[in-house]
Coordinates of C-alpha atoms in Angstrom, one line a residue:
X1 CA 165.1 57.3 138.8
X2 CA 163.2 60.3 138.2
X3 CA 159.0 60.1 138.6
X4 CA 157.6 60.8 135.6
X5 CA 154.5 61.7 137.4
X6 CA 155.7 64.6 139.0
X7 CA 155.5 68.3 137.4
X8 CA 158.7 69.3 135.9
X9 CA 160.8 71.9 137.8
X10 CA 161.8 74.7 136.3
X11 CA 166.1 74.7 135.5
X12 CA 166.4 78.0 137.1
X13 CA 165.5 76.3 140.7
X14 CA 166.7 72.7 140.1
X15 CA 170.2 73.5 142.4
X16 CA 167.6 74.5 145.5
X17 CA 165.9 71.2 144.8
X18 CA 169.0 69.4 145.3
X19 CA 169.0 70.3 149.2
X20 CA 168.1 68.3 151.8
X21 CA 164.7 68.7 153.1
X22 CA 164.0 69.1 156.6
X23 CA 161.6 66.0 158.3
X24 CA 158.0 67.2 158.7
X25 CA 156.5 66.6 161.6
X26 CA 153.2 65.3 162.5
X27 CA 150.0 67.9 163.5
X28 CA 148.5 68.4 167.1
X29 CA 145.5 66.3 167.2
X30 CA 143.5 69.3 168.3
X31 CA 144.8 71.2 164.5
X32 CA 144.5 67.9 162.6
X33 CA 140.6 67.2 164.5
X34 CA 140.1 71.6 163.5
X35 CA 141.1 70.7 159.5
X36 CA 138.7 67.6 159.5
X37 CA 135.9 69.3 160.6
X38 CA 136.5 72.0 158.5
X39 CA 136.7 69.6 155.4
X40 CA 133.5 68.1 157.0
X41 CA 131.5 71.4 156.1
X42 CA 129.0 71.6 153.2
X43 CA 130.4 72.9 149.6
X44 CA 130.5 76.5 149.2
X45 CA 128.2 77.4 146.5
X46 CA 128.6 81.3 145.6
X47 CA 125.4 82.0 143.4
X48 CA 125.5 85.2 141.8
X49 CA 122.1 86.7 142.3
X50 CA 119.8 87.2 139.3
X51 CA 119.6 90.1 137.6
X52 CA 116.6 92.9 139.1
X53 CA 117.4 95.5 136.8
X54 CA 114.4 95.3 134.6
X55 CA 111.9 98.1 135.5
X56 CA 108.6 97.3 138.0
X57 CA 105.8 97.0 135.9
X58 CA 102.9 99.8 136.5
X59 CA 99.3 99.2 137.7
X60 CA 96.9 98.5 134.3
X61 CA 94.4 101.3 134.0
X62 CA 90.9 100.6 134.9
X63 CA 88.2 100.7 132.3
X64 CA 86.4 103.3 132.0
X65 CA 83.3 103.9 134.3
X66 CA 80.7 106.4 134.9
X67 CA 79.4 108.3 137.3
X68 CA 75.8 109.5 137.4
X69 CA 74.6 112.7 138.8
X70 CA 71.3 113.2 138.9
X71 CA 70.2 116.5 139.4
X72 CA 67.1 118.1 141.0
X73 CA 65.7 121.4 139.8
X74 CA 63.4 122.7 142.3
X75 CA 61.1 125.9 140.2
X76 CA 59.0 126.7 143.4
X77 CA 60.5 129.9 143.7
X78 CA 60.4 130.9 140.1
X79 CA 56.7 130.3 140.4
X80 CA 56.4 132.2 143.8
X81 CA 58.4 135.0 141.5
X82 CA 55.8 135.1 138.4
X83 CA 52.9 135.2 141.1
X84 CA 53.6 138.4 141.8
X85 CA 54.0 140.0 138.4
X86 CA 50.1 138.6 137.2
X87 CA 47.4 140.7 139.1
X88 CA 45.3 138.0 140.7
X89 CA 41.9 139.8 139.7
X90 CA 40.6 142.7 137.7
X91 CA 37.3 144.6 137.6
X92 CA 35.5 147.1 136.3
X93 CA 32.2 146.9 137.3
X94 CA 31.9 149.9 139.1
X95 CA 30.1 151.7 136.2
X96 CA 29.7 151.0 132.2
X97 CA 32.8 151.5 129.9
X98 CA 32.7 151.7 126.3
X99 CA 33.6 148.9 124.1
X100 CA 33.5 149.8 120.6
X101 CA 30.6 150.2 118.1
X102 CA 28.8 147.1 117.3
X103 CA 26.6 146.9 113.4
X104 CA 23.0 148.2 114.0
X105 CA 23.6 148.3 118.1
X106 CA 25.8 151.3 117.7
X107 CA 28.0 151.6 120.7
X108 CA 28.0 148.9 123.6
X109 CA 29.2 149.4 127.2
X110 CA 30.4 146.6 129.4
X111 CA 31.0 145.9 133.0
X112 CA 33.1 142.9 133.6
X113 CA 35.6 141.7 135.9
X114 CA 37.8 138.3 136.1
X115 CA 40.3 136.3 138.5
X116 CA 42.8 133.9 138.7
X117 CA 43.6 130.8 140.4
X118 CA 47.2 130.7 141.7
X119 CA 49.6 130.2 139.2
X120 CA 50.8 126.3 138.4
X121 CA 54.2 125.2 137.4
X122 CA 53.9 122.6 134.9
X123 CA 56.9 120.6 133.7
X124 CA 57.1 118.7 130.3
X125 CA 59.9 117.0 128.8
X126 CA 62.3 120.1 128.1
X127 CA 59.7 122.6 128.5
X128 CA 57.9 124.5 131.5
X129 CA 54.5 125.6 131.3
X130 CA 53.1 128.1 133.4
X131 CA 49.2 128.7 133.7
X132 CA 46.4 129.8 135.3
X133 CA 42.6 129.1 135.4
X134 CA 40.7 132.4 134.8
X135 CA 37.3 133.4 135.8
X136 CA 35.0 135.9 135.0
X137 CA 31.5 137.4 134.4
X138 CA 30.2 140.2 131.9
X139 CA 27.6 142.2 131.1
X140 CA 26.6 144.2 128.2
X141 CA 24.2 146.9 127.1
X142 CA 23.5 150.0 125.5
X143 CA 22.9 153.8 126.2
X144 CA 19.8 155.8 124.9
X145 CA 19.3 159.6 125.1
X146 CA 16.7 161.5 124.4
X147 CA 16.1 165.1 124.9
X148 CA 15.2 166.9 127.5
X149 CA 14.5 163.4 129.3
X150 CA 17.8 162.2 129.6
X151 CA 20.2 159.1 128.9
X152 CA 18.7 155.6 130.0
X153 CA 20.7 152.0 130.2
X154 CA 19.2 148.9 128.4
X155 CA 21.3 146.0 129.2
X156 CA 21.4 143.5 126.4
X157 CA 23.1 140.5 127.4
X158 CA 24.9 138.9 130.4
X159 CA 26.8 136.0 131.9
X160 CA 28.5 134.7 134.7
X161 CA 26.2 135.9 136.8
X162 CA 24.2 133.1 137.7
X163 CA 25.8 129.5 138.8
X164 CA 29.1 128.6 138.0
X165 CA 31.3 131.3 136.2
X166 CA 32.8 130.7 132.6
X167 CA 36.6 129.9 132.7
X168 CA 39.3 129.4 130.7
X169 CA 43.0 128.4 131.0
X170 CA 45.5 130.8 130.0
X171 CA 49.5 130.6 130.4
X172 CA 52.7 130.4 128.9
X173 CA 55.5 127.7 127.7
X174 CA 59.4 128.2 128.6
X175 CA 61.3 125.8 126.4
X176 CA 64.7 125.1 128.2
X177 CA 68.0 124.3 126.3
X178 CA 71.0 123.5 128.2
X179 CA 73.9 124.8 126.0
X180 CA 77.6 122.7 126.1
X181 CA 78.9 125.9 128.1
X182 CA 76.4 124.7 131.0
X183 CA 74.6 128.2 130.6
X184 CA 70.6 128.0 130.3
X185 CA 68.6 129.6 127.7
X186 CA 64.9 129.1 127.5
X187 CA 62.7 130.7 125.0
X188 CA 58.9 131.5 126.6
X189 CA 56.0 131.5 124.3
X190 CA 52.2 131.7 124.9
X191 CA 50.7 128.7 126.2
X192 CA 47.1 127.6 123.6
X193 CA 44.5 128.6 125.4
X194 CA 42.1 125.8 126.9
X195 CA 38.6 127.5 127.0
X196 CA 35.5 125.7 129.0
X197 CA 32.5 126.8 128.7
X198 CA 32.3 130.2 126.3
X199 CA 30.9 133.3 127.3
X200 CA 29.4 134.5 124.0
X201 CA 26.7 137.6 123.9
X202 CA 24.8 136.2 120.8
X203 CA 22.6 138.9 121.2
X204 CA 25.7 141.7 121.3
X205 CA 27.8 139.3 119.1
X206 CA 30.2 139.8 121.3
X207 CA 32.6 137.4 122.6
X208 CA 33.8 137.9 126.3
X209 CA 35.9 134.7 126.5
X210 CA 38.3 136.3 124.0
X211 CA 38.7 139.9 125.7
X212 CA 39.4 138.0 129.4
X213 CA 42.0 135.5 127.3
X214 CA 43.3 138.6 125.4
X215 CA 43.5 140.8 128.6
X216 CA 45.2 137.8 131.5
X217 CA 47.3 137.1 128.1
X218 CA 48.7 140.4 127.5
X219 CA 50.0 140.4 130.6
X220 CA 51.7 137.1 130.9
X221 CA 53.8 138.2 127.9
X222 CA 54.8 141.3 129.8
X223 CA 55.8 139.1 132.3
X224 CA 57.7 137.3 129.8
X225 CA 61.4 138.8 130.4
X226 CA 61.2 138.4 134.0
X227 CA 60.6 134.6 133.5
X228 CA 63.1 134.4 131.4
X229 CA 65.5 135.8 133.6
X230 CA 64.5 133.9 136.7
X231 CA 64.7 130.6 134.9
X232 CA 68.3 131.5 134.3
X233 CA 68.6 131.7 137.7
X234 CA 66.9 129.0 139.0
X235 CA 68.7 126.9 136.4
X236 CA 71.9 127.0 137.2
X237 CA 73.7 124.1 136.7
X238 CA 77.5 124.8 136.3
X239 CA 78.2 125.8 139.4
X240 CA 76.9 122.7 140.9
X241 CA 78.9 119.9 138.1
X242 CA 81.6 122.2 139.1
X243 CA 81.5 121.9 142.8
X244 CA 81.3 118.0 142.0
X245 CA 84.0 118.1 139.4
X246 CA 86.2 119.4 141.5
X247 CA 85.8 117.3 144.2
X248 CA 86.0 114.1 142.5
X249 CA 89.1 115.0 141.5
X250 CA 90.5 115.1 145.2
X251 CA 91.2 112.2 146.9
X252 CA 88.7 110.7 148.7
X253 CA 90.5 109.1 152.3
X254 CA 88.9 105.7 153.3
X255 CA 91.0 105.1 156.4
X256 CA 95.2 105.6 157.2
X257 CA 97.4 105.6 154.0
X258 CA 94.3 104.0 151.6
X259 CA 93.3 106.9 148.9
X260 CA 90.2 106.9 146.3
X261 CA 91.0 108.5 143.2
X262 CA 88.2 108.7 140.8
X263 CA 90.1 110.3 137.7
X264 CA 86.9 112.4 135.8
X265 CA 87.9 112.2 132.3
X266 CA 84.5 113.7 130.4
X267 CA 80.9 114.8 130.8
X268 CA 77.7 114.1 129.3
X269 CA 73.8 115.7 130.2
X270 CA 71.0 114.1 129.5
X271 CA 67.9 115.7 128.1
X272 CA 65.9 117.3 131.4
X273 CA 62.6 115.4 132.1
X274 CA 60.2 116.7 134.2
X275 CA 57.4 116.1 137.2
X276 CA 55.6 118.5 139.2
X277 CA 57.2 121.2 139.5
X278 CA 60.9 119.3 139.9
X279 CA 62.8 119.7 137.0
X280 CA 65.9 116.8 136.5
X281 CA 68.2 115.4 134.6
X282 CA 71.1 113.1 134.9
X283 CA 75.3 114.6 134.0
X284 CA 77.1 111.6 133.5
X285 CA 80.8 111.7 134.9
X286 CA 83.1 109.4 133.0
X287 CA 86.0 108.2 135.2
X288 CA 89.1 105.8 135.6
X289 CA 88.6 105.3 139.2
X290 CA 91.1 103.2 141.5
X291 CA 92.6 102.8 144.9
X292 CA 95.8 104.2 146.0
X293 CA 97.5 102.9 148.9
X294 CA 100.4 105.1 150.6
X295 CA 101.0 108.7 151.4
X296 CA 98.1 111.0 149.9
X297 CA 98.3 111.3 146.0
X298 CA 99.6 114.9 144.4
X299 CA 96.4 115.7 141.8
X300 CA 96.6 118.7 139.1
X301 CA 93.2 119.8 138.6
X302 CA 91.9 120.1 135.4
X303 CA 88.5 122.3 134.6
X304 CA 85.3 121.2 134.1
X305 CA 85.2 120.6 130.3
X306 CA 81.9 121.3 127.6
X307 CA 79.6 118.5 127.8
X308 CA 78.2 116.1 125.5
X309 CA 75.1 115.0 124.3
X310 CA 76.2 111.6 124.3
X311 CA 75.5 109.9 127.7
X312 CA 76.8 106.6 127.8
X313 CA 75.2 104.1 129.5
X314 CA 75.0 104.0 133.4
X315 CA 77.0 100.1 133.4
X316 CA 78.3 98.9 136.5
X317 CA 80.5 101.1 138.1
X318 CA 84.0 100.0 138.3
X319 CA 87.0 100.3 140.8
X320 CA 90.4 98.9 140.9
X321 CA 90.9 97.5 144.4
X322 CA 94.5 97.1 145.4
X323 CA 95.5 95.0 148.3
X324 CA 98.9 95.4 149.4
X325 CA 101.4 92.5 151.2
X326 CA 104.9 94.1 152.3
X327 CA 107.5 92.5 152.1
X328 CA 108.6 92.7 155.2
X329 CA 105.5 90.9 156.5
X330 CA 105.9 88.0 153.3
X331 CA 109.5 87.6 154.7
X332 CA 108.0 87.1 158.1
X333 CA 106.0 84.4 156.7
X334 CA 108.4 82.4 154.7
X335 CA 111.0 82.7 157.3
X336 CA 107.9 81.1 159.9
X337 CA 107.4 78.1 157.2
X338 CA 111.2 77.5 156.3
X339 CA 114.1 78.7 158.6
X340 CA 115.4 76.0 160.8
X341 CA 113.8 73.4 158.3
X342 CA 115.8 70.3 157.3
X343 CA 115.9 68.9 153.9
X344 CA 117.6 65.7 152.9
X345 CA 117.9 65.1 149.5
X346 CA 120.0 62.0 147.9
X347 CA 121.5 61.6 151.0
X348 CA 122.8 65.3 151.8
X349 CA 121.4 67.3 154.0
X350 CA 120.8 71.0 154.0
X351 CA 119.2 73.5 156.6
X352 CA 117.2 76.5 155.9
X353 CA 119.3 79.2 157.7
X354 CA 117.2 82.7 155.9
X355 CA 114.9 83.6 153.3
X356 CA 114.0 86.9 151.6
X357 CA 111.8 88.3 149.0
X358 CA 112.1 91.3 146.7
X359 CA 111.4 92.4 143.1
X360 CA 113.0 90.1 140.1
X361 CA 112.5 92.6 137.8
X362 CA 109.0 92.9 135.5
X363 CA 106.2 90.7 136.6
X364 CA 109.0 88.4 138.7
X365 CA 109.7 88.1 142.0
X366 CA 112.8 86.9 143.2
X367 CA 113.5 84.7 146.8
X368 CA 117.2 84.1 148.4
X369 CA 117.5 80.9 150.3
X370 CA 120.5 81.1 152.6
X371 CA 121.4 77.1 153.4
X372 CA 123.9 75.2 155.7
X373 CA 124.8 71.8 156.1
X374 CA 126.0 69.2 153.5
X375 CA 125.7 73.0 150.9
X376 CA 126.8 76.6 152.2
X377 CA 125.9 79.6 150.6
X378 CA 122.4 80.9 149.1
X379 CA 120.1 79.6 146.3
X380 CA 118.3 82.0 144.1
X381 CA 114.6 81.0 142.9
X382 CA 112.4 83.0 140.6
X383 CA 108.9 82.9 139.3
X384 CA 105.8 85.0 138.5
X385 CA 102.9 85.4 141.3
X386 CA 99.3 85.3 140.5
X387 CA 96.1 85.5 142.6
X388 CA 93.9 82.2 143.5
X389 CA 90.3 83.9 143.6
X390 CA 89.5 80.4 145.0
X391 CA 91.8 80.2 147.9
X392 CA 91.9 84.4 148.1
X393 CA 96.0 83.9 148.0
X394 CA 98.7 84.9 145.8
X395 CA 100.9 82.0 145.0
X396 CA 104.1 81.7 142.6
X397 CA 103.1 78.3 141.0
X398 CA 106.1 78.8 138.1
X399 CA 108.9 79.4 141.1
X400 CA 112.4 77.7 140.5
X401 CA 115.4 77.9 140.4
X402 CA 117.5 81.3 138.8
X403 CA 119.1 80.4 136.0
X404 CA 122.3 81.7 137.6
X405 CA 121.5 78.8 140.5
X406 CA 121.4 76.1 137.7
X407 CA 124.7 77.1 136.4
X408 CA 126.5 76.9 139.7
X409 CA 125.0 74.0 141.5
X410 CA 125.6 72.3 138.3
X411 CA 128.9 72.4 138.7
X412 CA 129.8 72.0 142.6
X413 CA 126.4 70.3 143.8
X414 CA 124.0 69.3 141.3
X415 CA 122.2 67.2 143.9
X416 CA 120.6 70.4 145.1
X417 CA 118.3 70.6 141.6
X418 CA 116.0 68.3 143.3
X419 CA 112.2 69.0 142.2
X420 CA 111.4 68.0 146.3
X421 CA 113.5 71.1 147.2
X422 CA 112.1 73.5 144.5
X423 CA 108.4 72.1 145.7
X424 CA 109.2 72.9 149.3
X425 CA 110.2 76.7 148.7
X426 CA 107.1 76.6 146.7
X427 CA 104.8 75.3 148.4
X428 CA 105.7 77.8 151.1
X429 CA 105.8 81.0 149.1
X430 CA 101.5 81.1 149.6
X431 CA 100.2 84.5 150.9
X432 CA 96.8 84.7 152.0
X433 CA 95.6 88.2 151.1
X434 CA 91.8 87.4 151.3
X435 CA 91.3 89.6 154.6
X436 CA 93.4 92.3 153.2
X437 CA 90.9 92.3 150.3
X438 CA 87.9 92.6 152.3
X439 CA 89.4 95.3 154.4
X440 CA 90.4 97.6 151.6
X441 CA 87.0 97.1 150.4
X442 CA 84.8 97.7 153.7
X443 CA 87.1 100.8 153.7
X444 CA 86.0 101.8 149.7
X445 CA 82.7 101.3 151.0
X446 CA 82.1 103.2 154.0
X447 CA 84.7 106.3 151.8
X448 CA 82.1 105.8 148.9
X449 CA 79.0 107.3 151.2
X450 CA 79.6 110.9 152.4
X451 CA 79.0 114.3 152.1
X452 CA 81.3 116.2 148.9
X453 CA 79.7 119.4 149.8
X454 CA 76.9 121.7 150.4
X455 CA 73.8 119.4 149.0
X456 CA 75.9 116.8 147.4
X457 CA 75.7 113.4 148.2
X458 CA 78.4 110.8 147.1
X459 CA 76.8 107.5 147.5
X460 CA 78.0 104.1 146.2
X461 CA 79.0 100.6 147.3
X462 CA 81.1 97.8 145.4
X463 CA 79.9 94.2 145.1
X464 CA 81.6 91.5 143.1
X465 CA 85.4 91.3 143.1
X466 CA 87.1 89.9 139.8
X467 CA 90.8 89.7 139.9
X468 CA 92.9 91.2 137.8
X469 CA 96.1 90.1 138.4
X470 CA 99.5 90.6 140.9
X471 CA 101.8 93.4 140.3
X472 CA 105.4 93.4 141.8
X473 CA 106.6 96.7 143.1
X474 CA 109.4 97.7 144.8
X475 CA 107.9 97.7 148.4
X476 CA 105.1 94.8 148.0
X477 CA 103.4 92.4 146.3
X478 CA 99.6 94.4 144.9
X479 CA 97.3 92.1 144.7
X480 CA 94.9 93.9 142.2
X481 CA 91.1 93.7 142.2
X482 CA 88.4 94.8 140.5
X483 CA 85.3 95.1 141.7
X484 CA 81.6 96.2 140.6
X485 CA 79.0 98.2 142.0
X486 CA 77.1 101.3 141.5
X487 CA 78.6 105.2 142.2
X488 CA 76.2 108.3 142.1
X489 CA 76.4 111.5 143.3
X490 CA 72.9 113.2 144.2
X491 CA 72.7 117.2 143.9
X492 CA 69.7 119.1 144.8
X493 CA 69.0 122.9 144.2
X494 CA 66.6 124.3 146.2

């Protein structure tokens, strides 16, 4: 009778089926021990792996940070230039000269003569005040003639002569506006005149203190345009901001394949303030500074742009600090904490046989187990990394298994979706990027102190780190820092 278990065969073949059969004969016990083993092996699992396609995610932009550049404006040489275009004395008392006619003296003659001290650069605010204190002496008196015997002097009045000599201060005000084009212009007016003790001829009625003011004043304000134009001079600040503008947008090297970029965005000048005879103020650079790792970054330099008036405030200076773990050297790691590992779990076991990280597309990474044993084939796991400030190491605390990894081993060898394996792939996917940190910093540090140019000092340090977060790119995992401190850039004109 016919087995009604047995799958139907089809009518075309069922005369072939008829035949007789040969005998089959038993296996070599070496082919039949080979097939056993073989049967012995783990279950192929053939995980697709995930999908990567999803774009790495760029580095955030810093916030923005500033930049201060204070700025010393030396006016010793102006000064040294005015000197010589006052006369430091002038006298006439080598004989009488007429003054003028006087009510009921008639005419009166003088002989009179004053000096200056050196010229003194005074700086106020905005403005710059040059002075001087003037001395001088006088004497007046009148001429009779009479005929036949003759013209006689009678002098009238005097001072000066005896003890100290009347003085007086006379000078002139330069009032300095810095225009957005970073072009000078100052405007010079006479100074008020501070007068000590007067020299007036009640006698003559005359007043000498006003002739010596009216005389050293006249020729301050010839002196006027000079000033003018060597304030211009003195003051020029663009090509300094420009010098520096220029070279923070360079990168700054701080040691092999590590790049500063500061990024200036905008400028601002404070109102000058003043002390001796130093004039300063303070440009304020904003920028969007951060560390590059890598081959040196291409720049397009942009021109230094009209300023503001609005300086913002001189916060904490601000730079993104990345910290870089290659791949390679995580693979290095895993494969020293899991290859050649054994892992039993519900009575199978499995052996750790390779392991390799990459980018899982976005903010993931993605790690491929290879295993042997009681399972054959490689497990996917995903997850996002993150920094622990605490422990100073980037750790995947989400990482599990790809959904593609579920699906399979669901199927052929659900046993494997054991929480004790996920924990030990895990627990060793910890990097420890702590002395990486530090290095890139010392490195920011010691870049952050140097000479940009021809009396220009870049000077800065960074303090306190705060993390920002982990980014995954194609090459490593960035650990991304950012950390505080102070930037300035000191510029002195002499």
């Amino acid at each position: 009778m016919q087995d009604p278990t047995a799958p139907a065969v089809p009518r075309a073949r069922a005369a072939s089926a008829r035949l007789p059969r040969p005998a089959r004969r038993p296996l070599p016990p070496v082919l039949a021990a080979a097939l056993l083993a073989l049967a012995a092996c783990g279950t192929r699992v053939d995980v697709p792996a995930p999908d990567t396609a999803a774009a790495t995610l760029p580095f955030p932009e810093p916030p923005p940070s500033v930049v201060t550049l204070p700025i010393s404006l030396e006016l010793g040489a102006v000064v040294r230039k005015v000197e010589g275009l006052v006369p430091r004395t002038q006298s006439r008392e080598d004989e009488w000269h007429p003054m003028g006619k006087v009510p009921v003296l008639g005419t009166l003659y003088v002989k009179e003569m004053w000096e200056r001290d050196p010229l003194e650069v005074g700086l106020d605010g905005d403005g710059v005040e040059v002075s001087a204190q003037v001395r001088y002496r006088a004497r007046i008196a009148e001429q009779t003639c009479f005929p036949r015997l003759g013209c006689r002097w009678t002098q009238l009045a005097w001072c000066g002569h005896e003890g100290t000599m009347p003085s007086l201060r006379v000078g002139l005000r330069t009032r300095l506006r810095w225009r957005r084009d970073w072009t000078v212009e100052p405007a010079t007016t006479a100074a008020p005149v501070e007068a000590g003790a007067p020299c007036r001829l009640t006698r003559a009625n005359v007043d000498v203190s006003e002739r010596v003011r009216n005389a050293v004043q006249g020729l301050l304000d010839g002196a006027v345009p000079q000033v003018d134009a060597e304030m211009r001079k003195a003051l020029v600040l663009r090509s300094r901001v420009e010098e520096v503008w220029d070279r923070l947008q360079e990168p700054i090297p701080a040691g092999k394949g590590v790049f500063i970029l500061f990024r200036p965005e905008a400028v601002a000048v404070a109102e000058p303030t003043a002390r001796g005879t130093r004039m300063s103020t303070t440009v304020a650079v904003t920028t969007r500074p951060r560390v590059v790792l890598g081959d040196r970054p291409a720049t397009r330099p942009l021109p230094l742009p009209d300023f503001s008036r609005e300086v913002p405030k001189a916060g904490e200076f601000r730079i993104n600090l990345v910290a870089e773990l290659p791949y390679e050297t995580a693979n290095r790691l895993l494969a020293d904490a899991l290859v050649g590992k054994v892992v039993e779990l519900r009575g199978h076991r499995i052996k750790v046989r390779g392991v390799q990280l990459y980018p899982g597309g976005g903010e993931r990474l993605a790690l491929a187990v290879k295993v042997g044993g009681d399972a054959r084939g490689t497990l996917y796991f995903v997850g996002t990394p993150i920094y622990n400030p605490v422990a100073q190491t980037v750790v995947v605390p989400d990482l599990d298994f790809s959904v593609e990894s579920r699906n399979v081993l669901g199927r052929s060898a659900d046993w494997l979706l054991h929480d004790e394996m996920r924990d030990r792939i895990r627990e060793a996917a910890q990097f420890a990027v702590g002395d990486r940190v530090a290095d890139i910093r010392g490195k920011v540090n010691t870049a952050m102190n140097r000479n940009l140019g021809k009396a220009v000092r870049l000077s800065g340090h960074v303090e306190s780190l705060r993390p920002v977060g982990v980014v995954v790119t194609q090459t490593a995992i960035a650990t991304l820092v950012e950390a505080d401190g102070r930037a300035r850039v000191d510029i002195t004109i002499r």
